[in-house]
PDB file of C-alpha atoms in Angstrom:
ATOM      1  CA  MET A   8      27.931 -45.327  22.631  1.00 42.00           C
ATOM      2  CA  LEU A   9      24.436 -44.030  23.407  1.00 38.00           C
ATOM      3  CA  GLN A  10      25.843 -40.527  23.987  1.00 43.00           C
ATOM      4  CA  ILE A  11      27.533 -40.561  20.544  1.00 39.00           C
ATOM      5  CA  LEU A  12      24.353 -41.840  18.871  1.00 35.00           C
ATOM      6  CA  GLY A  13      22.352 -39.146  20.648  1.00 38.00           C
ATOM      7  CA  ASN A  14      24.743 -36.458  19.395  1.00 37.00           C
ATOM      8  CA  VAL A  15      24.480 -37.762  15.806  1.00 33.00           C
ATOM      9  CA  LEU A  16      20.680 -37.823  15.967  1.00 32.00           C
ATOM     10  CA  GLU A  17      20.652 -34.328  17.445  1.00 34.00           C
ATOM     11  CA  ARG A  18      22.673 -33.028  14.466  1.00 31.00           C
ATOM     12  CA  ARG A  19      20.366 -34.773  11.973  1.00 29.00           C
ATOM     13  CA  ARG A  20      17.152 -33.506  13.540  1.00 27.00           C
ATOM     14  CA  PRO A  21      15.258 -31.493  10.904  1.00 28.00           C
ATOM     15  CA  THR A  22      14.947 -27.757  11.425  1.00 27.00           C
ATOM     16  CA  LEU A  23      11.272 -27.826  10.435  1.00 31.00           C
ATOM     17  CA  PHE A  24      10.202 -26.809  13.935  1.00 33.00           C
ATOM     18  CA  ASN A  25      12.435 -23.750  14.171  1.00 36.00           C
ATOM     19  CA  GLU A  26      10.437 -20.550  14.183  1.00 45.00           C
ATOM     20  CA  PRO A  27      10.757 -18.563  10.969  1.00 54.00           C
ATOM     21  CA  THR A  28      12.619 -15.292  10.904  1.00 83.00           C
ATOM     22  CA  CYS A  29      10.030 -12.682  10.084  1.00 93.00           C
ATOM     23  CA  ASN A  30      11.004  -9.487   8.283  1.00 93.00           C
ATOM     24  CA  VAL A  31       8.072  -7.638   9.876  1.00 94.00           C
ATOM     25  CA  LYS A  32       8.365  -7.086  13.617  1.00 93.00           C
ATOM     26  CA  TYR A  33       5.142  -7.273  15.598  1.00 95.00           C
ATOM     27  CA  HIS A  34       3.999  -7.702  19.155  1.00 93.00           C
ATOM     28  CA  LYS A  35       0.954  -9.068  20.900  1.00 97.00           C
ATOM     29  CA  LEU A  36      -1.907  -7.029  22.315  1.00 97.00           C
ATOM     30  CA  GLY A  37      -4.186  -9.823  23.508  1.00 98.00           C
ATOM     31  CA  CYS A  38      -7.261 -11.954  22.947  1.00 98.00           C
ATOM     32  CA  TYR A  39     -10.448 -10.091  21.983  1.00 98.00           C
ATOM     33  CA  LYS A  40     -14.014 -11.040  21.114  1.00 98.00           C
ATOM     34  CA  ASP A  41     -15.252 -10.396  17.593  1.00 97.00           C
ATOM     35  CA  ARG A  42     -18.757 -10.131  16.212  1.00 94.00           C
ATOM     36  CA  ALA A  43     -20.241 -13.406  15.007  1.00 91.00           C
ATOM     37  CA  LYS A  44     -21.964 -11.608  12.115  1.00 90.00           C
ATOM     38  CA  ALA A  45     -20.713  -9.091   9.587  1.00 88.00           C
ATOM     39  CA  PRO A  46     -19.338  -6.578   9.850  1.00 91.00           C
ATOM     40  CA  THR A  47     -16.568  -8.059  11.949  1.00 95.00           C
ATOM     41  CA  LEU A  48     -14.458  -5.706  14.074  1.00 97.00           C
ATOM     42  CA  LEU A  49     -11.438  -6.300  11.840  1.00 97.00           C
ATOM     43  CA  GLU A  50     -13.333  -5.960   8.581  1.00 96.00           C
ATOM     44  CA  LYS A  51     -11.076  -7.544   5.972  1.00 97.00           C
ATOM     45  CA  LEU A  52      -9.996 -11.155   5.628  1.00 98.00           C
ATOM     46  CA  ILE A  53      -6.534 -10.550   4.178  1.00 98.00           C
ATOM     47  CA  LEU A  54      -5.139 -14.089   4.372  1.00 98.00           C
ATOM     48  CA  THR A  55      -6.532 -17.526   5.174  1.00 98.00           C
ATOM     49  CA  ASP A  56      -5.056 -20.989   5.534  1.00 98.00           C
ATOM     50  CA  ARG A  57      -8.573 -22.423   6.082  1.00 97.00           C
ATOM     51  CA  ASP A  58     -10.536 -21.954   2.866  1.00 97.00           C
ATOM     52  CA  PRO A  59      -9.008 -22.853  -0.514  1.00 97.00           C
ATOM     53  CA  THR A  60     -12.006 -21.270  -2.289  1.00 98.00           C
ATOM     54  CA  SER A  61     -11.375 -17.834  -0.740  1.00 98.00           C
ATOM     55  CA  PRO A  62      -9.624 -15.132  -2.795  1.00 98.00           C
ATOM     56  CA  ALA A  63      -7.487 -14.575   0.337  1.00 98.00           C
ATOM     57  CA  PHE A  64      -6.300 -18.221   0.423  1.00 98.00           C
ATOM     58  CA  SER A  65      -2.559 -18.344   1.093  1.00 97.00           C
ATOM     59  CA  LYS A  66      -2.045 -21.627  -0.782  1.00 97.00           C
ATOM     60  CA  ILE A  67      -0.907 -23.061   2.563  1.00 97.00           C
ATOM     61  CA  SER A  68      -3.359 -25.217   4.496  1.00 97.00           C
ATOM     62  CA  ILE A  69      -3.345 -25.382   8.279  1.00 97.00           C
ATOM     63  CA  ASP A  70      -0.807 -27.992   9.328  1.00 97.00           C
ATOM     64  CA  TRP A  71      -2.630 -29.395  12.347  1.00 97.00           C
ATOM     65  CA  GLY A  72       0.078 -32.025  12.923  1.00 97.00           C
ATOM     66  CA  ASN A  73       2.857 -29.424  12.994  1.00 97.00           C
ATOM     67  CA  TRP A  74       0.905 -26.727  14.789  1.00 98.00           C
ATOM     68  CA  ASP A  75       3.857 -25.374  16.763  1.00 97.00           C
ATOM     69  CA  SER A  76       5.684 -24.465  13.547  1.00 96.00           C
ATOM     70  CA  HIS A  77       2.581 -23.520  11.569  1.00 98.00           C
ATOM     71  CA  LEU A  78       1.392 -20.855  14.022  1.00 98.00           C
ATOM     72  CA  PRO A  79       4.550 -18.660  13.882  1.00 97.00           C
ATOM     73  CA  SER A  80       4.499 -18.966  10.092  1.00 97.00           C
ATOM     74  CA  LEU A  81       0.857 -17.857   9.997  1.00 98.00           C
ATOM     75  CA  ALA A  82       1.567 -14.884  12.267  1.00 98.00           C
ATOM     76  CA  CYS A  83       4.526 -13.778  10.151  1.00 97.00           C
ATOM     77  CA  ARG A  84       2.654 -14.114   6.857  1.00 98.00           C
ATOM     78  CA  CYS A  85      -0.254 -12.181   8.359  1.00 98.00           C
ATOM     79  CA  ALA A  86       2.073  -9.410   9.571  1.00 97.00           C
ATOM     80  CA  GLN A  87       3.618  -9.213   6.108  1.00 95.00           C
ATOM     81  CA  LYS A  88       0.201  -9.012   4.432  1.00 97.00           C
ATOM     82  CA  ALA A  89      -0.976  -6.346   6.882  1.00 96.00           C
ATOM     83  CA  ALA A  90       2.182  -4.307   6.214  1.00 94.00           C
ATOM     84  CA  GLU A  91       1.698  -4.660   2.440  1.00 94.00           C
ATOM     85  CA  ASN A  92      -1.770  -3.181   2.899  1.00 94.00           C
ATOM     86  CA  LYS A  93      -0.398  -0.445   5.203  1.00 93.00           C
ATOM     87  CA  TYR A  94      -2.364  -1.763   8.201  1.00 95.00           C
ATOM     88  CA  ALA A  95      -0.769  -1.315  11.624  1.00 95.00           C
ATOM     89  CA  TYR A  96      -2.922  -3.935  13.427  1.00 97.00           C
ATOM     90  CA  PHE A  97      -3.987  -7.472  12.577  1.00 98.00           C
ATOM     91  CA  GLY A  98      -5.730 -10.379  14.231  1.00 98.00           C
ATOM     92  CA  LEU A  99      -5.431 -14.144  13.955  1.00 98.00           C
ATOM     93  CA  GLN A 100      -8.769 -15.928  14.213  1.00 98.00           C
ATOM     94  CA  TYR A 101     -10.256 -19.403  13.852  1.00 98.00           C
ATOM     95  CA  TYR A 102      -6.838 -21.114  13.841  1.00 98.00           C
ATOM     96  CA  GLY A 103      -5.937 -19.926  10.337  1.00 98.00           C
ATOM     97  CA  GLU A 104      -7.494 -16.605   9.364  1.00 98.00           C
ATOM     98  CA  CYS A 105      -5.810 -13.201   9.264  1.00 98.00           C
ATOM     99  CA  TRP A 106      -8.067 -10.173   9.635  1.00 98.00           C
ATOM    100  CA  SER A 107      -7.263  -6.464   9.502  1.00 98.00           C
ATOM    101  CA  SER A 108      -8.439  -3.095   8.214  1.00 96.00           C
ATOM    102  CA  PRO A 109      -7.333   0.530   8.121  1.00 95.00           C
ATOM    103  CA  GLU A 110      -9.410   1.156  11.277  1.00 95.00           C
ATOM    104  CA  ALA A 111      -8.315  -1.995  13.146  1.00 96.00           C
ATOM    105  CA  GLY A 112      -6.542  -0.006  15.865  1.00 94.00           C
ATOM    106  CA  GLU A 113      -9.821   1.728  16.682  1.00 95.00           C
ATOM    107  CA  THR A 114     -12.089  -1.312  16.448  1.00 97.00           C
ATOM    108  CA  TYR A 115     -10.318  -4.474  17.618  1.00 97.00           C
ATOM    109  CA  ASN A 116     -11.323  -4.100  21.286  1.00 97.00           C
ATOM    110  CA  GLN A 117     -14.914  -2.823  20.907  1.00 97.00           C
ATOM    111  CA  ALA A 118     -16.457  -6.145  21.987  1.00 97.00           C
ATOM    112  CA  GLY A 119     -14.035  -6.446  24.912  1.00 97.00           C
ATOM    113  CA  PRO A 120     -11.537  -9.068  25.990  1.00 98.00           C
ATOM    114  CA  ALA A 121     -12.370 -12.700  25.267  1.00 98.00           C
ATOM    115  CA  ILE A 122     -12.877 -15.224  28.044  1.00 97.00           C
ATOM    116  CA  GLU A 123      -9.909 -17.308  29.167  1.00 95.00           C
ATOM    117  CA  GLY A 124      -9.207 -20.228  26.829  1.00 97.00           C
ATOM    118  CA  SER A 125     -10.543 -18.444  23.731  1.00 98.00           C
ATOM    119  CA  CYS A 126      -7.047 -18.137  22.259  1.00 98.00           C
ATOM    120  CA  VAL A 127      -4.410 -20.852  21.929  1.00 98.00           C
ATOM    121  CA  THR A 128      -0.659 -21.127  21.466  1.00 98.00           C
ATOM    122  CA  ASN A 129       1.771 -24.035  21.012  1.00 97.00           C
ATOM    123  CA  GLY A 130       0.353 -27.473  21.726  1.00 97.00           C
ATOM    124  CA  TYR A 131      -3.140 -25.929  21.469  1.00 97.00           C
ATOM    125  CA  GLN A 132      -2.662 -24.730  25.038  1.00 98.00           C
ATOM    126  CA  PRO A 133      -4.554 -21.620  26.225  1.00 98.00           C
ATOM    127  CA  CYS A 134      -2.701 -18.343  25.793  1.00 97.00           C
ATOM    128  CA  PRO A 135      -1.909 -16.505  28.995  1.00 96.00           C
ATOM    129  CA  LYS A 136      -4.105 -13.493  29.640  1.00 95.00           C
ATOM    130  CA  ASP A 137      -1.018 -11.275  29.807  1.00 96.00           C
ATOM    131  CA  PRO A 138       0.499 -11.039  26.286  1.00 95.00           C
ATOM    132  CA  LYS A 139       3.958 -10.557  27.831  1.00 94.00           C
ATOM    133  CA  ALA A 140       3.772 -13.872  29.706  1.00 95.00           C
ATOM    134  CA  THR A 141       4.995 -15.836  26.663  1.00 92.00           C
ATOM    135  CA  GLU A 142       6.893 -15.001  23.503  1.00 93.00           C
ATOM    136  CA  LYS A 143       4.970 -17.647  21.552  1.00 96.00           C
ATOM    137  CA  GLU A 144       2.351 -16.558  19.060  1.00 97.00           C
ATOM    138  CA  CYS A 145      -1.337 -17.011  19.806  1.00 98.00           C
ATOM    139  CA  VAL A 146      -4.461 -17.343  17.662  1.00 98.00           C
ATOM    140  CA  GLY A 147      -8.136 -16.915  18.443  1.00 98.00           C
ATOM    141  CA  LYS A 148     -10.729 -19.618  18.131  1.00 98.00           C
ATOM    142  CA  ARG A 149     -13.955 -18.965  16.198  1.00 97.00           C
ATOM    143  CA  ASN A 150     -15.179 -15.334  16.498  1.00 97.00           C
ATOM    144  CA  VAL A 151     -12.143 -14.363  18.580  1.00 98.00           C
ATOM    145  CA  ASN A 152      -9.070 -12.442  17.424  1.00 98.00           C
ATOM    146  CA  TYR A 153      -5.634 -12.598  18.924  1.00 98.00           C
ATOM    147  CA  VAL A 154      -4.531  -9.070  18.061  1.00 98.00           C
ATOM    148  CA  TYR A 155      -1.054  -7.862  17.175  1.00 98.00           C
ATOM    149  CA  THR A 156       0.435  -4.523  16.218  1.00 96.00           C
ATOM    150  CA  ILE A 157       3.344  -3.938  13.895  1.00 94.00           C
ATOM    151  CA  GLU A 158       6.295  -2.445  15.766  1.00 86.00           C
ATOM    152  CA  ASN A 159       7.882   0.912  15.088  1.00 68.00           C
ATOM    153  CA  THR A 160       9.384   0.436  11.665  1.00 54.00           C
ATOM    154  CA  LYS A 161       9.226   1.680   8.098  1.00 57.00           C
ATOM    155  CA  ILE A 162       7.903  -0.840   5.569  1.00 50.00           C
ATOM    156  CA  HIS A 163       7.017  -0.075   1.957  1.00 53.00           C
ATOM    157  CA  GLY A 164       7.288   3.666   2.616  1.00 60.00           C
ATOM    158  CA  VAL A 165       4.922   3.511   5.598  1.00 56.00           C
ATOM    159  CA  GLN A 166       6.035   4.393   9.122  1.00 56.00           C
ATOM    160  CA  PHE A 167       4.323   2.091  11.624  1.00 51.00           C
ATOM    161  CA  ARG A 168       4.044   3.344  15.173  1.00 53.00           C
ATOM    162  CA  SER A 169       2.950   0.858  17.813  1.00 48.00           C
ATOM    163  CA  HIS A 170      -0.227   1.664  19.698  1.00 47.00           C
ATOM    164  CA  LEU A 171      -1.169   4.565  17.445  1.00 40.00           C
ATOM    165  CA  LEU A 172      -4.475   4.354  15.652  1.00 37.00           C
ATOM    166  CA  ALA A 173      -3.056   4.250  12.150  1.00 39.00           C
ATOM    167  CA  ALA A 174       0.057   4.092  10.057  1.00 39.00           C
ATOM    168  CA  SER A 175       1.156   7.341   8.490  1.00 36.00           C
ATOM    169  CA  LYS A 176       2.563   7.775   4.998  1.00 35.00           C
ATOM    170  CA  ILE A 177       6.165   9.033   4.879  1.00 33.00           C
ATOM    171  CA  SER A 178       6.967  11.294   1.935  1.00 31.00           C
TER     172      SER A 178
END
């Protein structure tokens, strides 16, 4: 009886916690320090879930209680916004901000790697130092970016090439 009930509950479990399918492919580069004062290393705030008064507000507030589903959503929306702006690199900072710029590939690491524990993943646990150690998304705390690059793909007429300094326009 308990086995049957367990199977029924399993089928009824909401899919809210499933990671979203993102139409922009990206991969992690790591956790990097940012400047505390302007100009930041990734100069443009292109999306935020933190500040409803910001012109970059996504109309989605940070869902602290559903963090493990909110973080992949944030990363995907940030990747999409970066691609729309033809940026090949982006960073997630302060639990809900997305930063980027045309020069992000040249600037993101100028202040060096952040100290361990400066970036978090699911369950607010520290991200591993090696970006390949987990497939889960990560985000930086205050004044720290978890940096990503958009994978080799063509989006909105722009060819993105991982680990190159910029995206190039395809005619």
